XYZ file of C-alpha atoms in Angstrom:
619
model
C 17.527 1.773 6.211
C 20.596 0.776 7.905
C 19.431 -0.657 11.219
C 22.900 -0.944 13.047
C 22.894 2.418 12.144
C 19.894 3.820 12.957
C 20.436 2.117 16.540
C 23.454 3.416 16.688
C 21.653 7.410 16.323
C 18.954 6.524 18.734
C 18.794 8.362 22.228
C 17.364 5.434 23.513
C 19.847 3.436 25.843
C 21.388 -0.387 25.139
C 19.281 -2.583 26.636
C 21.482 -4.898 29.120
C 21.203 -7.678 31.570
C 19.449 -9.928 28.859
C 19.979 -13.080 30.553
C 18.077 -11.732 33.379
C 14.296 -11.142 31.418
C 11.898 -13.951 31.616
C 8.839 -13.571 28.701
C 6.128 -14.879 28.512
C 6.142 -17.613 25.209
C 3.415 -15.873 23.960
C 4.599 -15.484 20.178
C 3.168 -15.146 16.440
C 5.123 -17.576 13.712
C 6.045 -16.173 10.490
C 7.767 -17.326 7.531
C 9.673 -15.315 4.711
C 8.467 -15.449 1.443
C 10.440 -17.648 -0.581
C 11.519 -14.195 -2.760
C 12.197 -12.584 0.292
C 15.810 -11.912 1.515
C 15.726 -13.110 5.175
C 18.101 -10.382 6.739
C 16.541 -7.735 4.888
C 13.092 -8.930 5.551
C 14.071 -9.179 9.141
C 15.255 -5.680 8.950
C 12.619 -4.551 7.855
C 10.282 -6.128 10.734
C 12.759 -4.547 13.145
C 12.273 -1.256 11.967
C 8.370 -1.484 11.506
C 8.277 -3.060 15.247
C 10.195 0.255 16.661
C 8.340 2.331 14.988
C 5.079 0.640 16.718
C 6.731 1.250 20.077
C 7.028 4.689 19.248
C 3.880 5.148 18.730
C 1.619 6.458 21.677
C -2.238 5.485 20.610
C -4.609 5.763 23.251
C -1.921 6.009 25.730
C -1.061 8.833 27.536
C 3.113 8.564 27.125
C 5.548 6.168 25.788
C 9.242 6.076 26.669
C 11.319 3.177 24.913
C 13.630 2.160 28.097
C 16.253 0.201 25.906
C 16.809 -1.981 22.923
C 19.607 -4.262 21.072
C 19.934 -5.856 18.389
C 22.291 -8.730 17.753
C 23.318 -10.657 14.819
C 24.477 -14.574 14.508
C 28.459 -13.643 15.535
C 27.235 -11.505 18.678
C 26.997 -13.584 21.958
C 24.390 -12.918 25.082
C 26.515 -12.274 28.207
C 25.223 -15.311 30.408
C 23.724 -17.517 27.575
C 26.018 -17.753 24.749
C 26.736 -17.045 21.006
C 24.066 -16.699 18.409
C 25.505 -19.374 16.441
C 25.525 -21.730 19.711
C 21.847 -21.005 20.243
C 21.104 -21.852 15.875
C 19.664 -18.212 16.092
C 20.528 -15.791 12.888
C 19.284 -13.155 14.686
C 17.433 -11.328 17.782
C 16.314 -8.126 18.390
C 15.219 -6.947 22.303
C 13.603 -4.196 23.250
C 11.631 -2.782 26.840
C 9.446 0.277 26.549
C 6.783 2.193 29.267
C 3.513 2.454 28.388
C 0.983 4.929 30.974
C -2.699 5.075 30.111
C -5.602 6.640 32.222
C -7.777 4.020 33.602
C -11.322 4.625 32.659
C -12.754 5.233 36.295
C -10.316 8.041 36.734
C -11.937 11.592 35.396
C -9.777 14.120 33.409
C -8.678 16.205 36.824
C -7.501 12.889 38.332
C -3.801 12.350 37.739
C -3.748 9.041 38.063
C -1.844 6.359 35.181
C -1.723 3.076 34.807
C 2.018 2.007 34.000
C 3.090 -1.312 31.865
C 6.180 -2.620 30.600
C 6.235 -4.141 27.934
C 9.059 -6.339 26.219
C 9.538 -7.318 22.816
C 11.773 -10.526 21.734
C 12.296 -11.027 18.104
C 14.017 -14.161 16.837
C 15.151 -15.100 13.251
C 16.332 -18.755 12.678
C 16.964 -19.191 8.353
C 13.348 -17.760 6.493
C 11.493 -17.620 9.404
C 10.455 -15.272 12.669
C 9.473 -15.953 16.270
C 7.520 -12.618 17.496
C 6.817 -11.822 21.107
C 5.478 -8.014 21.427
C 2.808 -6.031 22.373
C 1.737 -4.972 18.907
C -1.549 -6.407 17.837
C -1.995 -9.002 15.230
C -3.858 -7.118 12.712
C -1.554 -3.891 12.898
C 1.375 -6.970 11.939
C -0.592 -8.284 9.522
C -1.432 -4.824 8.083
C 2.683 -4.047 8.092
C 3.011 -7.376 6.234
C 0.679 -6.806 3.556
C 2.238 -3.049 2.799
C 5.643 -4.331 2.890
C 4.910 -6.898 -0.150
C 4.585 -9.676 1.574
C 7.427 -10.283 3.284
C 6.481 -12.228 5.816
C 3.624 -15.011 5.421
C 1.782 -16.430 8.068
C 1.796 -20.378 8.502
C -1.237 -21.781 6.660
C -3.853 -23.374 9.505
C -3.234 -26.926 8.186
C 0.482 -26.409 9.820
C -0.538 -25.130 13.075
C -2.996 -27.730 13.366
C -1.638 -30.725 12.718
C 1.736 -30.077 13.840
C 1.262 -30.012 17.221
C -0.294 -33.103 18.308
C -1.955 -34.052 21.615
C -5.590 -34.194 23.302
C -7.661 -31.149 22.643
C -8.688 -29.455 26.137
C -10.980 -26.709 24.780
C -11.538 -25.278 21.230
C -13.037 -22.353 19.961
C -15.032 -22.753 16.798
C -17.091 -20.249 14.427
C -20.170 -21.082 12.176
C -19.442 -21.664 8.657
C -23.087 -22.463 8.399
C -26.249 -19.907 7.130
C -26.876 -17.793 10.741
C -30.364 -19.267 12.031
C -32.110 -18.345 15.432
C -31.625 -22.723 16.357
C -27.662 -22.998 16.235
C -25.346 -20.844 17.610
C -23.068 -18.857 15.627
C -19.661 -19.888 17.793
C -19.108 -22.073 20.502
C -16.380 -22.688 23.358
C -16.043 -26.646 24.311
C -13.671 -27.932 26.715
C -13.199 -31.880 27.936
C -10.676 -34.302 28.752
C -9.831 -35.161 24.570
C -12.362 -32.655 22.558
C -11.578 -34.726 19.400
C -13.781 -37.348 20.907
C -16.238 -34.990 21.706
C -16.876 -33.622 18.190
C -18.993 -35.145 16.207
C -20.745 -34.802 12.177
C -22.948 -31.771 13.800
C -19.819 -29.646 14.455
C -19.217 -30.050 10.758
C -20.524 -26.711 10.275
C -18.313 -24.758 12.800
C -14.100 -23.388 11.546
C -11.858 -23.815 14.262
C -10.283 -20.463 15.497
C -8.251 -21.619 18.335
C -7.256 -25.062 20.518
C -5.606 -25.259 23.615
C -3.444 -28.624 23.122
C -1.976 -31.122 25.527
C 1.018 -31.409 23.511
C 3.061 -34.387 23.991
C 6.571 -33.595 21.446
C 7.795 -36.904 20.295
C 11.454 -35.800 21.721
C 10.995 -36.636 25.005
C 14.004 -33.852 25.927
C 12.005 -31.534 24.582
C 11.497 -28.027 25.598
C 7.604 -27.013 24.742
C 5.080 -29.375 26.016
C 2.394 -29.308 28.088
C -1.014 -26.833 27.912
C -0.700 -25.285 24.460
C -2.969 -22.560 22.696
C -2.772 -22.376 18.847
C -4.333 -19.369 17.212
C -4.893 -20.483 13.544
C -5.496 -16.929 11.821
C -3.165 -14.928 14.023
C -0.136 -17.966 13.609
C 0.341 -17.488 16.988
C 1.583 -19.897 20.136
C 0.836 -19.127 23.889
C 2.636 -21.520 26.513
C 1.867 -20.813 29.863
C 5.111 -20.845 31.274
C 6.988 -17.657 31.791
C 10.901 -18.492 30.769
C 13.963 -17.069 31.383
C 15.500 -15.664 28.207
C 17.339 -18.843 27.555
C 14.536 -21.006 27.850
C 12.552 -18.656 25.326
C 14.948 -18.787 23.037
C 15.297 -22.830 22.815
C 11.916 -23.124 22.374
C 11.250 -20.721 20.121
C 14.329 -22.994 17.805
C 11.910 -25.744 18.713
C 9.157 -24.421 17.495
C 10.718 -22.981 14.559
C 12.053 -26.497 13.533
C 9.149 -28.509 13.998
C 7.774 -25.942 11.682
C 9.984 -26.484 9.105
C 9.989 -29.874 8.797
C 5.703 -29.807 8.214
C 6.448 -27.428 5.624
C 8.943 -30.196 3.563
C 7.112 -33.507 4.728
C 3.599 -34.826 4.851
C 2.448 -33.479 8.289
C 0.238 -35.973 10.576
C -3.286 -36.150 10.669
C -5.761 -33.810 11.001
C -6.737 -33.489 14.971
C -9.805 -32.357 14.437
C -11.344 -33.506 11.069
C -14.505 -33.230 12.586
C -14.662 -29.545 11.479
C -15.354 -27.503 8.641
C -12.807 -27.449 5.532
C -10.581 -24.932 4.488
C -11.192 -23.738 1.369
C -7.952 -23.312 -1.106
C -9.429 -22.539 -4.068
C -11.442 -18.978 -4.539
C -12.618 -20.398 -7.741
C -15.412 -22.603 -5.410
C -16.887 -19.964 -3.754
C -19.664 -17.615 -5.207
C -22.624 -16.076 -4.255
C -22.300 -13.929 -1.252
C -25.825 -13.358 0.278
C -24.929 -11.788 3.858
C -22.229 -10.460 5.876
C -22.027 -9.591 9.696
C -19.758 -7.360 11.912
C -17.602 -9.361 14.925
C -19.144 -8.882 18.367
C -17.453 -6.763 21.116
C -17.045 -9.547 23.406
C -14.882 -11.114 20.362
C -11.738 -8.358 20.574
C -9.952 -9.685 23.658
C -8.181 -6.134 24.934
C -4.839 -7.932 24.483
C -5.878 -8.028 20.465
C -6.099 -4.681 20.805
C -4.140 -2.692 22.707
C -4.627 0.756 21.693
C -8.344 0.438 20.724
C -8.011 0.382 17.329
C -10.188 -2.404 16.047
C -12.907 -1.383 18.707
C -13.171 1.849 16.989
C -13.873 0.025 13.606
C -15.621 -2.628 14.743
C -18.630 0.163 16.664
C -18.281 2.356 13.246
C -19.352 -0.528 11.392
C -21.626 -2.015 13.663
C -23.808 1.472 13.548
C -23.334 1.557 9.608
C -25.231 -0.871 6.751
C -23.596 -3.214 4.585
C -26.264 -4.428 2.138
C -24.714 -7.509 0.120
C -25.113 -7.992 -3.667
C -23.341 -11.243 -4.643
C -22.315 -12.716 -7.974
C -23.915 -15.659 -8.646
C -20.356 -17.179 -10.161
C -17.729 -15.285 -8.039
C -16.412 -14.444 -4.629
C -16.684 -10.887 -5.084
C -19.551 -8.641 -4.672
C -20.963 -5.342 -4.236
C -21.848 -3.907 -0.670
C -24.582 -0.729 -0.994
C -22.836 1.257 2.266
C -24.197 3.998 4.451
C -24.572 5.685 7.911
C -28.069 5.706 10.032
C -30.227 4.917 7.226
C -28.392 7.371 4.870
C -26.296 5.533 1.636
C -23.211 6.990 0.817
C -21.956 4.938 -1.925
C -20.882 1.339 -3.042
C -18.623 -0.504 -2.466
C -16.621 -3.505 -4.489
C -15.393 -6.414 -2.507
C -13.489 -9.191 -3.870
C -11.466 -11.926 -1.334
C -7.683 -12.188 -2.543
C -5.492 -15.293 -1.524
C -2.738 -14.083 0.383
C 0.114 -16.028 2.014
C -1.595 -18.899 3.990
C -4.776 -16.342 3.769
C -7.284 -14.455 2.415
C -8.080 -10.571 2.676
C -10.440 -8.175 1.226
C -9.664 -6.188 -1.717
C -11.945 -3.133 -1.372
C -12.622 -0.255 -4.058
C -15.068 1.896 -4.787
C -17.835 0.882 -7.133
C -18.988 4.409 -9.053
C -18.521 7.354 -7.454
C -19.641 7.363 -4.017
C -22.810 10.085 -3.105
C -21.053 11.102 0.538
C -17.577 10.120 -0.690
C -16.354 11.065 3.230
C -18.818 8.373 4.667
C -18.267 5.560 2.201
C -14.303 6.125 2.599
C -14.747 5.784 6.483
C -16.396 2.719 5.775
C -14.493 1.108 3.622
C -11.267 1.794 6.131
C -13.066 0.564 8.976
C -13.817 -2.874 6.542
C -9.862 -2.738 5.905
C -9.111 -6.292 5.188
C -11.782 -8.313 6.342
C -10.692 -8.746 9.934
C -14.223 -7.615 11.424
C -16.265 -8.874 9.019
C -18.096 -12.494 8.419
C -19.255 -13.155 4.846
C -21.702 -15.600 3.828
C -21.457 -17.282 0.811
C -24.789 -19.700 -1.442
C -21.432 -22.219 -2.197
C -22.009 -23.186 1.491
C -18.671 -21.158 2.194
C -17.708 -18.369 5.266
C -14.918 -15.898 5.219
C -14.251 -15.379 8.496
C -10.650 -14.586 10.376
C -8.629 -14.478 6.860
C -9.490 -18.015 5.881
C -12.448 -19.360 3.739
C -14.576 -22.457 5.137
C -16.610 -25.082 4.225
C -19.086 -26.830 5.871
C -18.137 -30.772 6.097
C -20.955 -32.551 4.704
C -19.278 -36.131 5.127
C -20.188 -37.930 7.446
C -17.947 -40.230 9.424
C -18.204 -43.730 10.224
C -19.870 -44.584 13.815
C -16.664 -44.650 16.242
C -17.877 -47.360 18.768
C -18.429 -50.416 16.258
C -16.880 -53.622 17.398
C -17.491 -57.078 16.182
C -17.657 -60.765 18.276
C -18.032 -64.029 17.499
C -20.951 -65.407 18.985
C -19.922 -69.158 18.446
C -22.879 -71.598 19.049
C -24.978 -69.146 20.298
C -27.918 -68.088 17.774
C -27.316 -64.495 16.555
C -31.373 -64.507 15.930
C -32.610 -65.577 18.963
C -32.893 -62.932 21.334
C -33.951 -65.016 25.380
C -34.598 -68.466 25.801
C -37.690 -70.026 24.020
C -39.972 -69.731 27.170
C -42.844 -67.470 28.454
C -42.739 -65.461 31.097
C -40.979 -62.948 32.924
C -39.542 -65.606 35.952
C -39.103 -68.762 33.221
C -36.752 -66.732 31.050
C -34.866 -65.400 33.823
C -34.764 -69.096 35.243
C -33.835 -70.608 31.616
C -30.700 -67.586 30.965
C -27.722 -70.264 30.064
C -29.505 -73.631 31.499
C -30.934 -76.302 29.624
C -28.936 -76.257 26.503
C -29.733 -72.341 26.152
C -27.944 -71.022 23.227
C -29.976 -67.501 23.047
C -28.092 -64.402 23.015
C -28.831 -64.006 26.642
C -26.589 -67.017 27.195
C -23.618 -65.379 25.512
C -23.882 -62.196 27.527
C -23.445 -64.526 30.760
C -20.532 -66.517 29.014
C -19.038 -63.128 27.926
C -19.195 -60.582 31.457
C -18.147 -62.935 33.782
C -16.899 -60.497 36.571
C -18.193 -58.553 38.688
C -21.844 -58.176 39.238
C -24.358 -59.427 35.344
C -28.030 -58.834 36.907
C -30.638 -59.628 34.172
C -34.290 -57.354 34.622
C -35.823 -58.302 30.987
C -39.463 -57.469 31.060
C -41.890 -54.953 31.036
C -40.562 -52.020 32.490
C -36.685 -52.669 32.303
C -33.792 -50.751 32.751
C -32.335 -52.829 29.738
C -31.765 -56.505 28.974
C -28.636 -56.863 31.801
C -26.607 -54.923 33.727
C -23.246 -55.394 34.313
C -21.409 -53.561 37.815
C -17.187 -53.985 38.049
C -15.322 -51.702 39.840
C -17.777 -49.349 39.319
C -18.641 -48.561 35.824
C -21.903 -49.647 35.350
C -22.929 -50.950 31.597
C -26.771 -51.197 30.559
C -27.081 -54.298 28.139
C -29.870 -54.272 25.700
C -29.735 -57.229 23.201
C -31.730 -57.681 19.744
C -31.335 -60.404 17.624
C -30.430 -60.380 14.077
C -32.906 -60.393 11.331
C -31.480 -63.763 9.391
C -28.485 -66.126 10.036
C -27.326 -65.658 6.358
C -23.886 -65.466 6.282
C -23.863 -63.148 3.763
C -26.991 -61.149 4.651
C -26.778 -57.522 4.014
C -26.491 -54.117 6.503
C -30.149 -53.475 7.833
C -30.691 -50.322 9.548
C -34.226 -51.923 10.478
C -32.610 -54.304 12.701
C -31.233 -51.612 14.877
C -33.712 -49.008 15.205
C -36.317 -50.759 17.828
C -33.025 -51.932 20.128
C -31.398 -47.931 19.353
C -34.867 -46.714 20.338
C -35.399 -48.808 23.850
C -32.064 -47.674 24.823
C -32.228 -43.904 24.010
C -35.574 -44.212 26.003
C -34.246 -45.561 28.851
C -31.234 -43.448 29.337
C -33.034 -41.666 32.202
C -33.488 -44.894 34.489
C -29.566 -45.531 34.999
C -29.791 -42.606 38.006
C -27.918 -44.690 40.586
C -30.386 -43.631 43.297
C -33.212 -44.808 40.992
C -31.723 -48.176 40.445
C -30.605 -48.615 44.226
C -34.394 -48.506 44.359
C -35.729 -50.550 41.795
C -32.999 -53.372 43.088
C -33.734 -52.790 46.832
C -37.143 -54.772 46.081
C -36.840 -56.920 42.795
C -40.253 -57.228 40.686
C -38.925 -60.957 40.118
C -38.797 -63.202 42.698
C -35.550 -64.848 41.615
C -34.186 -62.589 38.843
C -31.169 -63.847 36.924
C -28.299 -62.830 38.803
C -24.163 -63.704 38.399
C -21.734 -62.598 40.702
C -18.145 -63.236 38.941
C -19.831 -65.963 36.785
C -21.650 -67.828 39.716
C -25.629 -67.510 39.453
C -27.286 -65.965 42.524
C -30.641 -64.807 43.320
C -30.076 -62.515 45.895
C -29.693 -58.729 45.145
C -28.645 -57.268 48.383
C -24.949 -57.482 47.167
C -25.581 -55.851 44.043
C -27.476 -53.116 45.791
C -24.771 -52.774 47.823
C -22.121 -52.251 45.360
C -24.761 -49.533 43.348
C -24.370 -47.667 47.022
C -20.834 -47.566 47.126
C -20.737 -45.795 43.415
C -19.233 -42.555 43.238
C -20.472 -40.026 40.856
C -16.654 -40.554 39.514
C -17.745 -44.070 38.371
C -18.820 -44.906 34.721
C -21.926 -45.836 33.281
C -22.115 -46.828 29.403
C -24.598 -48.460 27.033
C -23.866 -51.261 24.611
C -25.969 -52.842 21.763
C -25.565 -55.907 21.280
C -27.138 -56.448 17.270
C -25.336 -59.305 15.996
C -27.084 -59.096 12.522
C -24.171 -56.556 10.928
C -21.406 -58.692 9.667
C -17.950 -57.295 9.892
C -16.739 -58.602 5.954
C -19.798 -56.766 4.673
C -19.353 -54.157 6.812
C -15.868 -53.979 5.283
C -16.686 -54.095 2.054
C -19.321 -51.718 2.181
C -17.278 -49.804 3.916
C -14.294 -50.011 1.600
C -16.675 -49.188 -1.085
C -17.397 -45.693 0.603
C -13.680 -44.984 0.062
C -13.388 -46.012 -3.114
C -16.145 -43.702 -4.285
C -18.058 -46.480 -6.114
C -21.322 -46.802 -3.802
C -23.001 -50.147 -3.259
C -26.827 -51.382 -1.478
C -24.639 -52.092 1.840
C -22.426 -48.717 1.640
C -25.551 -46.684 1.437
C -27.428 -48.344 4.160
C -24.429 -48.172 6.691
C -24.337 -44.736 5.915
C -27.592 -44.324 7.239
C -26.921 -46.779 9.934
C -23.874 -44.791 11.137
C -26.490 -41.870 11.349
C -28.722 -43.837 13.512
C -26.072 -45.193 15.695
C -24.055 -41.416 16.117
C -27.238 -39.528 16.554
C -27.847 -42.294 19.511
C -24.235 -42.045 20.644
C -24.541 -38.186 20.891
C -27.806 -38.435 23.321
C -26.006 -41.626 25.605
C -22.793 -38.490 26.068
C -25.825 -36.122 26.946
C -26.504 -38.296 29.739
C -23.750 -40.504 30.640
C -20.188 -41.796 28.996
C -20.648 -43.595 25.949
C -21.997 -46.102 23.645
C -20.857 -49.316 22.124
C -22.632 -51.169 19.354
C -21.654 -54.964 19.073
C -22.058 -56.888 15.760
C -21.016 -60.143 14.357
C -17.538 -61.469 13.109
């Protein structure tokens, strides 16, 4: 089809004053297939796009109110030429959409009237979409229009835009059980710190980003949301049409340079794996049907998917996998009554993967089994498990990621004279070690926690019933201190995960007893007569200014936990670790695997509580 001229026939007016409109950067990415023409493909969107406008759904009327299209020699009245902006091409259109609300009855004439815009921009193979049409109905054009368009693989969107992660949303890849959840929501100040080897079993769906462009003129930055499946952007600024259309160039350039270079990092590596190849996944044992709270009504604006999603949700998939494919067979029927089979086999599919569904024999209610088999359409609804560990969920294929990382908080000090096995000073009693801490030729590991916080407020309460070995008050942050000593002075003694677990143990156990209001207490009245006491590296004995600075603590302040172990040395750390990498295990590699269980699984209880953990070895 012409476009010009089917624009040209249209009753509906030339939409004007374009300068003037301020969207929304709420847009889906999309990139041409590389045997794609661009201007035809674009064409083509253009035309499927106006025909979605024309169409009325659930709504009660539609009137298109205007639209344009302009190609790369055309100029915007107020902005500029096409070629000025680096745009190929833009289409514009405004329609009126009036629905009944659903507390008015059928005698009630009373509508609820939106106006919606659509922006489309092409800049070389690919598109920047803002309309009201939902993401599967574009997907579903895509598909039937061979491909055309393709939407940016996940690795892209992810690692693309960098910055701290403000809240996620992540899906189970894992077998559904009653004792994890199937999705979670998390939000925090960087959410990459947050994750840890137990979110290896959940996909990530969505991230709002605190992206920081390396351009420092840059248009987009700030609070972004990145929708991996739908290739989609939200920036919570509303633009004028200028604005929109220099970042959406932005965008579309960052873009292209991931897709030619090695892009950065994965942000969240944490997570599950996408799966490439369909070749690894077999055995489907299970599927389930997407929740209602799970179609946002902006997803779906004429109630579309909601209709599928409840016909599915009161029918019965019953899953017969293949022991050495992806595809299976799903026995289908209505309230208890089978209508047929069905044959379901995942296709790769741009950055994707949908569901290619036929029937398997003929089907016993042939009306049933087809409504069920249009209501699976491509997968969008539907959440299949797989015995190769794998989900398809949103279009994409997951694994869960079984390794796990190293512990984050490791650091390493050299302890000097002092003796890395000697825990106090070799006295007994709770008031002769606290007297002995650094006196008298001390050379304990006690002694090199005084020589090493020397501001601020280093109060010692070792003995029975402590809080932990020191603790140390600045500005504030509070840190509990609980020392162990190592288990030989060899300098070439191997990783022990022995020698951490009584000192990971005590300070797990303890967590509970750094309530400031608990410790003003215990301080108020020490159980030592002269406990150990420093005050910017000059010994006292009297509490009262301690206590004092524990009172004037804000809930704001910080209170962390470090380990001091010295008996891990950092070069066998190293090379343990380095033989990890390298694939070629070793006696050390495999017990710091298990000691970087120990040591995350205690890190993950000290966050439950309070800020963080820190584990100290030896250089």
């Amino acid at each position: 089809m012409d476009l010009d001229k089917s624009l040209a026939d249209s009753q509906v007016p030339r939409l004007e004053g374009l300068a003037e409109l301020a969207p929304t950067f709420s847009v889906s990415v999309l990139h041409c297939h590389p045997d794609a023409n661009p201007k035809a493909a674009f064409r083509s969107l253009v035309n499927f796009l106006r025909t979605t406008l024309e169409s009325r759904g659930r709504a009660q009327s539609v009137r298109c109110l205007g639209e344009v299209v302009l190609a790369e020699s055309d100029r915007i009245e107020g902005i500029g030429s096409l070629v000025e902006l680096g745009i190929d091409g833009l289409y514009v259109s405004a329609r009126e959409r009036r629905t009944m609300p659903s507390w008015s009855g059928e005698h009630h004439q009373v509508f609820d009237v939106a106006n919606q815009l659509t922006v489309v921009v092409r800049r070389g193979a690919f598109v920047v979409i803002h309309a009201p049409v939902s993401d599967e109905a574009l997907r579903r054009w895509s598909q039937k229009s061979n491909d055309r368009y393709r939407y940016l693989p996940g690795a892209i969107l992810r690692r693309t835009l960098q910055g701290d992660g403000k809240t996620v949303w992540l899906r189970g890849v894992h077998r559904r059980r009653a004792t994890k959840a199937d999705s979670k929501t998390l939000g925090g100040l960087r959410i990459q710190e947050a994750l840890d080897d137990e979110d290896g079993s959940f996909a990530l769906s969505a991230a709002v980003i605190d992206y920081v462009p390396l351009d420092e003129s840059a248009v987009v930055h700030g609070r972004l949301t990145v929708s991996l499946a739908k290739s989609r952007l939200y920036w919570k600024i509303q633009v004028d049409l200028a604005t929109f259309l220099a970042a959406a160039t932005e965008t579309v350039s960052l873009f292209e340079k991931s897709l030619t270079v090695e892009p950065p990092e994965e942000q969240f590596w944490q997570l599950a794996v996408p799966e490439t190849e369909l070749s690894n996944v077999y055995g489907a044992y299970d599927v389930t049907i997407a929740e209602p709270d799970e179609l946002p009504a902006a997803a779906d604006p004429d109630g579309e998917l909601t209709e599928r999603m409840e016909l599915l949700r009161n029918s019965f998939l019953e899953v017969r996998g293949h022991p050495k494919s992806p595809a299976f067979t799903a026995v289908v029927g209505f309230e208890g009554t089978e209508a047929g089979s069905l044959s379901i086999t995942p296709v790769a599919r741009g950055s994707g993967f949908d569901l290619d569904i036929r029937f398997a024999g003929t089907p016993s209610n042939e009306a049933m089994a087809r409504q069920i088999r249009d209501a699976v359409g491509t997968g969008e609804l539907l959440r299949i498990y797989y015995e190769s560990g794998h989900t398809f969920d949103e279009h994409q294929i997951h694994l869960q990621n079984q390794t796990a990382p190293p512990f984050a908080n490791l650091d390493f000090a050299d302890f000097g004279d002092h003796r890395v096995h000697q825990e106090k000073p070799l006295v007994r009693g709770d008031q002769a070690i606290h007297d002995a801490i650094g006196r008298n030729n001390d050379h304990s590991l006690f002694a090199w926690v005084t020589t090493t916080y020397t501001t601020g407020w280093l109060v010692c309460d070792d003995g029975a019933g402590e809080v932990a070995d020191f603790l140390h008050l600045v500005n504030g942050t509070l840190t509990a201190i609980h020392v162990k000593g190592a288990q030989s002075t060899s300098s070439t003694r191997n990783v022990a995960v022995t020698a951490y677990q009584e000192v990971v143990a005590q300070a797990v156990k303890n967590l509970r007893l750094l309530d400031n209001r608990a410790l003003v207490g215990r301080f108020t009245t020490p159980r030592i007569a002269r406990p150990a006491a420093w005050l910017d590296g000059t010994r006292h004995t009297d509490l009262s200014g301690f206590v004092s600075a524990l009172r004037a603590r804000t809930t704001l302040n910080k209170t962390q936990v470090v380990i001091v172990q010295p008996h891990l040395l950092r070069p066998v750390h190293d090379a343990a670790r380095k033989a990890a990498e390298e694939g070629k295990p070793t006696r050390d590699s495999r017990s710091l695997a298990l000691l970087d269980g120990l040591l995350r699984s205690a890190r993950r209880t000290v966050i439950s509580h309070w800020d963080d953990l820190t584990v100290i070895g030896s250089e």
